[in-house]
Structures are given as C-alpha cells and as structure tokens.
CSV table of C-alpha atoms in Angstrom, one decimal:
chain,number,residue,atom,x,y,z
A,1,UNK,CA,196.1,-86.1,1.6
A,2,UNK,CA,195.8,-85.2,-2.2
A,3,UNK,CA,192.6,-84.5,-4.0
A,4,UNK,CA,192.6,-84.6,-7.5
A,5,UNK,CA,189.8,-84.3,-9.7
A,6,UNK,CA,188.7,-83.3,-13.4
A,7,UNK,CA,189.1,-85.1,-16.8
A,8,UNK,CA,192.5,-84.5,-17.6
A,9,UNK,CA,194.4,-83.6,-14.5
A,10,UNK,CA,198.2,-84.8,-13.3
A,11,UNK,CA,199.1,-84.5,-10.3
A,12,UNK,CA,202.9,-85.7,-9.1
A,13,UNK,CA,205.1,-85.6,-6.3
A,14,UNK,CA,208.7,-86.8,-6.8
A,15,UNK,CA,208.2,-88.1,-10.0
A,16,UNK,CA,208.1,-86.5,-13.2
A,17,UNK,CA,204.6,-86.4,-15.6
A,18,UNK,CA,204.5,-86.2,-19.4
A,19,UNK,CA,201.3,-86.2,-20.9
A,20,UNK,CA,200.1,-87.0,-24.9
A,21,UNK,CA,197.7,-89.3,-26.2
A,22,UNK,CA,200.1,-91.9,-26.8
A,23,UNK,CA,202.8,-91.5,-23.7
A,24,UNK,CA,205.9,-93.5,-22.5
A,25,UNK,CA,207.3,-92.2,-19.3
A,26,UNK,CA,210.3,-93.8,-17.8
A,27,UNK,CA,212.2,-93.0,-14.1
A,28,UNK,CA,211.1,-93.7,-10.4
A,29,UNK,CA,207.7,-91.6,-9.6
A,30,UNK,CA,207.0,-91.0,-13.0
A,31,UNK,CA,203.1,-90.8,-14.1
A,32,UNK,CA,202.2,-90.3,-18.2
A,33,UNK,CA,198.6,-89.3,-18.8
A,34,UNK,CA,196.7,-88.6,-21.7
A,35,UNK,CA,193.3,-88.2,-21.8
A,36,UNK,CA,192.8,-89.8,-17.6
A,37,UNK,CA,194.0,-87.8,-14.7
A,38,UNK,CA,197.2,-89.4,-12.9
A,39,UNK,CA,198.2,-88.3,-9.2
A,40,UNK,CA,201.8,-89.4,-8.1
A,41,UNK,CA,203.6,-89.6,-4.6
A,42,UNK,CA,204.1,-91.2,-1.4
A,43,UNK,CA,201.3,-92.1,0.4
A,44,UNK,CA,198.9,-91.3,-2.4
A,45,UNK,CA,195.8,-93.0,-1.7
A,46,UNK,CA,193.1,-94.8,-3.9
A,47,UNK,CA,194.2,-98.6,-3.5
A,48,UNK,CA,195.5,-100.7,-0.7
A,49,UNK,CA,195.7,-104.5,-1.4
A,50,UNK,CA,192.9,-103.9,-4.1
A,51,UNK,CA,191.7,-101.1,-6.8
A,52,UNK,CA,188.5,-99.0,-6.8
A,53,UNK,CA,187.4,-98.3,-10.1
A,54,UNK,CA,184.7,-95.2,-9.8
A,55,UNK,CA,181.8,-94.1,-12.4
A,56,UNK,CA,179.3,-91.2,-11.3
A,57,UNK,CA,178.5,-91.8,-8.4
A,58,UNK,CA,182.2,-92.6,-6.6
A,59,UNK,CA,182.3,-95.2,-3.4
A,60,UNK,CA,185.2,-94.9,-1.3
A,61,UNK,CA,185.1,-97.9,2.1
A,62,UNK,CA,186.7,-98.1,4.9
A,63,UNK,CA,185.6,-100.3,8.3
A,64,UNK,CA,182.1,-99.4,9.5
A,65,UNK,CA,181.0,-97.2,6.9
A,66,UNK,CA,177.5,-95.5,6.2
A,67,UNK,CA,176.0,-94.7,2.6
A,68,UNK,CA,173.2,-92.7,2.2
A,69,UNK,CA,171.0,-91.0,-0.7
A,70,UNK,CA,170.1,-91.5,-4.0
A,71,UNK,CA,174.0,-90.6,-5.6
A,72,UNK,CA,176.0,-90.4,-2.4
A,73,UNK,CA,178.6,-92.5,-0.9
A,74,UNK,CA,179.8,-92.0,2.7
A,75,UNK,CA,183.0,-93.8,3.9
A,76,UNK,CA,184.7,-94.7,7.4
A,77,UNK,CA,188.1,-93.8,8.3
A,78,UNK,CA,188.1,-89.7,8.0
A,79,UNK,CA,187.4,-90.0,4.2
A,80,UNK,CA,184.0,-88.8,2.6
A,81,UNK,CA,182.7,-89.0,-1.0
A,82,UNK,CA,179.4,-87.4,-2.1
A,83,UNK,CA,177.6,-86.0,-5.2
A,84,UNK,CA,177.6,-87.1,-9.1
A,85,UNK,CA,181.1,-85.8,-9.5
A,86,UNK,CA,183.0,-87.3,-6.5
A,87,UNK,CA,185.1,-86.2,-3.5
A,88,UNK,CA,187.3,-87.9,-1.6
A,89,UNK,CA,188.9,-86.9,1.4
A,90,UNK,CA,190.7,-88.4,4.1
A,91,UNK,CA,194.5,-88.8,5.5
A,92,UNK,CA,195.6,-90.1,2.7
A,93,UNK,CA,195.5,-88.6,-0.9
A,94,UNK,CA,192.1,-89.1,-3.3
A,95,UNK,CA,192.2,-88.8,-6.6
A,96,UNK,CA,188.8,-88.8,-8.8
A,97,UNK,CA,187.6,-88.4,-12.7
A,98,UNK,CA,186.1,-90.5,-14.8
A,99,UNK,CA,189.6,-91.7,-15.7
A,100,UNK,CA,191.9,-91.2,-12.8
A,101,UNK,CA,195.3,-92.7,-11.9
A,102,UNK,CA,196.8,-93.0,-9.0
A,103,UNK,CA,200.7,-93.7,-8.5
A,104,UNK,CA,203.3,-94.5,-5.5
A,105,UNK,CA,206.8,-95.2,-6.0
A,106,UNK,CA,206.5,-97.2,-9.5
A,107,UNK,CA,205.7,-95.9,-12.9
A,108,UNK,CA,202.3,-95.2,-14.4
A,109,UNK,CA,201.9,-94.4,-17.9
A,110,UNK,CA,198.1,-93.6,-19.5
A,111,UNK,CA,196.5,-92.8,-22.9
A,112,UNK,CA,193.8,-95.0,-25.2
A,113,UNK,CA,195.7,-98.0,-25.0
A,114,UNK,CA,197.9,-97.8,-22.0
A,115,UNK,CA,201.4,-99.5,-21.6
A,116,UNK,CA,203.3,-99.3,-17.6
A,117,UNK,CA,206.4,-100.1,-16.1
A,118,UNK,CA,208.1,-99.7,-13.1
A,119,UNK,CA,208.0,-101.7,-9.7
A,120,UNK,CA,204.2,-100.9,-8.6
A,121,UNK,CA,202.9,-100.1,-12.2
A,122,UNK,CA,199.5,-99.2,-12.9
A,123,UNK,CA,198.1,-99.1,-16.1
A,124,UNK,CA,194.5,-98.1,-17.0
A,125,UNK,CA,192.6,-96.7,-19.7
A,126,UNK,CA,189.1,-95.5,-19.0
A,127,UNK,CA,188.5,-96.7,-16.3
A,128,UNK,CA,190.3,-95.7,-12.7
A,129,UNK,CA,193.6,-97.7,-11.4
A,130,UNK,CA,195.2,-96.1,-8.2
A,131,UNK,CA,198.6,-97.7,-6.7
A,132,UNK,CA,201.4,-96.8,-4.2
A,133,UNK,CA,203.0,-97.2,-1.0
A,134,UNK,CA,200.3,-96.9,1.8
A,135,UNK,CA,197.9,-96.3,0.1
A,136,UNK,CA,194.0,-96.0,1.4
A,137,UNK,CA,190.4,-95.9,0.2
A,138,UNK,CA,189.9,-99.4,0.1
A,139,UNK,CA,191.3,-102.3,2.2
A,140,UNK,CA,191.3,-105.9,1.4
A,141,UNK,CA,188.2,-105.3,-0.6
A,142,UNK,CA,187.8,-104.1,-3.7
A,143,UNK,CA,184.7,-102.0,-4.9
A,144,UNK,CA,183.7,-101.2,-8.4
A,145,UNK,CA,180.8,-98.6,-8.7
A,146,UNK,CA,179.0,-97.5,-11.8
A,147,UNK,CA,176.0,-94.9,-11.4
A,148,UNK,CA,174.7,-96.6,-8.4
A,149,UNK,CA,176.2,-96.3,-4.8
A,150,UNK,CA,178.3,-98.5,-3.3
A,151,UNK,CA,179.3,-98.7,0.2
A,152,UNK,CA,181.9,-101.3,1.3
A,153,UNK,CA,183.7,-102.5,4.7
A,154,UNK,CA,182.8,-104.3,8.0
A,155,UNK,CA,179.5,-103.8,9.7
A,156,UNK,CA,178.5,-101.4,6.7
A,157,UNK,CA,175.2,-100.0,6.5
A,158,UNK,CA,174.1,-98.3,3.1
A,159,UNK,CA,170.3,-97.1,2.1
A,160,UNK,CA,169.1,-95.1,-0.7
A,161,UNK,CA,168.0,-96.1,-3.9
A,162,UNK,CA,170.3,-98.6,-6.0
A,163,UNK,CA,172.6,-98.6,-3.1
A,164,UNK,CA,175.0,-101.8,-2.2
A,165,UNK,CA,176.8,-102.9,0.5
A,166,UNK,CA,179.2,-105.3,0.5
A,167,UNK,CA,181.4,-106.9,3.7
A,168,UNK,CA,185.0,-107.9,3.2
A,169,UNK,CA,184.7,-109.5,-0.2
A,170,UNK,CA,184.7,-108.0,-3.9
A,171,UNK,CA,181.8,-106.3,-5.1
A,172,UNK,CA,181.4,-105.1,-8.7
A,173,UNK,CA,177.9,-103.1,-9.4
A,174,UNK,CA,176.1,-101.9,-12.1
A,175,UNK,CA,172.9,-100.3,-12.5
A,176,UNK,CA,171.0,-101.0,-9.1
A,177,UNK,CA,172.8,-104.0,-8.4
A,178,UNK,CA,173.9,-105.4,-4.8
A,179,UNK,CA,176.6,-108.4,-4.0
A,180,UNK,CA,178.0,-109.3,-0.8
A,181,UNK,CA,180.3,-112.0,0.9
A,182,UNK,CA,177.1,-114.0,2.3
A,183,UNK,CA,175.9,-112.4,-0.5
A,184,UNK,CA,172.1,-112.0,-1.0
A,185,UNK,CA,171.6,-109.6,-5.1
A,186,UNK,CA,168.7,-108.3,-6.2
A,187,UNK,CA,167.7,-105.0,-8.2
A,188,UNK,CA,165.7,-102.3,-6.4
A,189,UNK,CA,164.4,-102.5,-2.8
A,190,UNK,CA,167.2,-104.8,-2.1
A,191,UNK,CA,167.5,-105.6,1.5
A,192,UNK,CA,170.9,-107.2,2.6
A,193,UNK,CA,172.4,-108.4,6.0
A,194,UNK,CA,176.1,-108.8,6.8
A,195,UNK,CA,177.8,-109.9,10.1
A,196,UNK,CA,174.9,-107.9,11.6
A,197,UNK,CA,174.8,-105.2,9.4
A,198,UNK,CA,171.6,-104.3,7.9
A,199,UNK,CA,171.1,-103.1,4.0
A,200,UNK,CA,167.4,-101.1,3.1
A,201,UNK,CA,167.4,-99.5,-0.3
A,202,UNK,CA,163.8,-97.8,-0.9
C-alpha cells in the first residue's frame, strides 16, 4: 500500500488534487488539501466501516493485535505503527500527519473550514478522516488516539504506560485514558480484560 506522511502532503491516484487554504475540488478521485495531507486511490487505506483519527502517538488495529511501550502502537494484519510521528504499513495504503486525509472513489476537499462532495466524501479539518473502497486500518471499530497509545481489535493485548485496549467497540482516548466494550477506565496502571484478553499498563 501507500504511506503518506508530513504536514502538508497530497498524495492521489486517479483523481486530481488542488491544494489552497480555502479549496473546492470537483470530479471522481479528486482530493483538495490545504494545510492536512490528503492521499487518494483505490484501495487506499485508513478506514473501513469506521474512521481513525491519530494525534502523536498513532494506533492503527486490526484482529489480535499487540501494543507495546511508552509511544508505540503495534497492529495485527501486516500493518505496524510506532514512534511519536507515526508509521503505518500494511497491504493496504496508510496515510499519517497530524492532519491527514484519506480518499477512495469520492471527493475529498480540506482547508480550515472544510466543505466535501462526492459519493464517499470525507471532510476534515484538523483532525484525520480517511475513506475509500477497501479500505483498512480499522474494522468495525473505531479508535481515536491522542498522545497516549491505543491498541484496538479482538483478543488485543496492549502494555506500556497510558496504553488502552479496547475489543470490538469504539474507543476514544485522551491523556492516559482506557475504554473498552465490557469496559473497565481508569488513568495510569490501568489493568483491563477483554474476551480473555489481558490489559497491564505500568
């Protein structure tokens, strides 16, 4: 797949990409970006079923995944994410930043205050949005990570400081926080059990 990372990065397949501040982009695969990064094309990943929105340290999830470390996130399915600034990698395309966007087929347009059409639109402003066709890095779950790890999927085990782990439900996190579906939260030295997984944070 596609990795693209950096502050104000495009990266597009068929489509076209006009950046600005202020951006309106119009056709099929088209992807406007001002100040995020947009990445456009079949099979570009970041989303499923649900977004991943990413701060410093980035969680990608997948099914039986393992995060370890104080800023690191580790993910099933071939992809890997680790470090402050993140990296994704798997079969499908990542894209990263601290406001990244992620397109398929439809149209994505970006900028301060953000405005999208086209049939999967995606519109974001800081924050990351990532749409299209087959896309992967999260499944039916949707994570949203900010400084703090975050490790998602079934039978997931994640330890490290401020880490979470959540099973197939949503889990948003902050600062040290930790949700799951039978969810037990708590700030540091959070221990959490899913479907027989096991959660230590020291």
């Amino acid at each position: 797949g596609t990795v693209t990372t950096g502050n104000s990065t495009t990266t597009t397949g068929n489509g076209t990409t006009t950046t600005g501040n202020s951006t309106t982009t119009t056709g099929n695969s088209t992807v406007t970006t001002g100040n995020s990064t947009t990445t456009t094309g079949n099979g570009t990943v970041t989303t499923g079923n649900s977004t991943t929105t990413t701060g410093n340290s980035t969680t990608t999830t997948g099914n039986s995944t393992t995060t370890t470390g104080h800023g690191t996130t580790t993910t099933g399915n071939g992809t890997t994410v680790t470090g402050n600034s993140t990296t994704t990698t798997g079969n499908s395309t990542t894209t990263t930043g601290n406001s990244t966007i992620t397109t398929g087929n439809g149209t994505t347009t970006t900028g301060n205050s953000t405005t999208t059409t086209g049939n999967s639109t995606v519109t974001t402003g800081n924050s990351t949005t990532t749409t299209g066709n087959g896309t992967t890095a999260t499944g039916n779950s949707t994570t949203t990570t900010g400084n703090s790890t975050t490790t998602t999927g079934n039978g997931t085990t994640t330890t490290g400081n401020s880490t979470t782990t959540t099973g197939n439900g949503t889990t948003t996190i902050t600062n040290s926080t930790t949700t799951t579906n039978s969810s037990t939260t708590t700030g540091n030295g959070t221990t959490t059990m899913i479907m027989g997984t096991t959660t230590v944070v020291m």
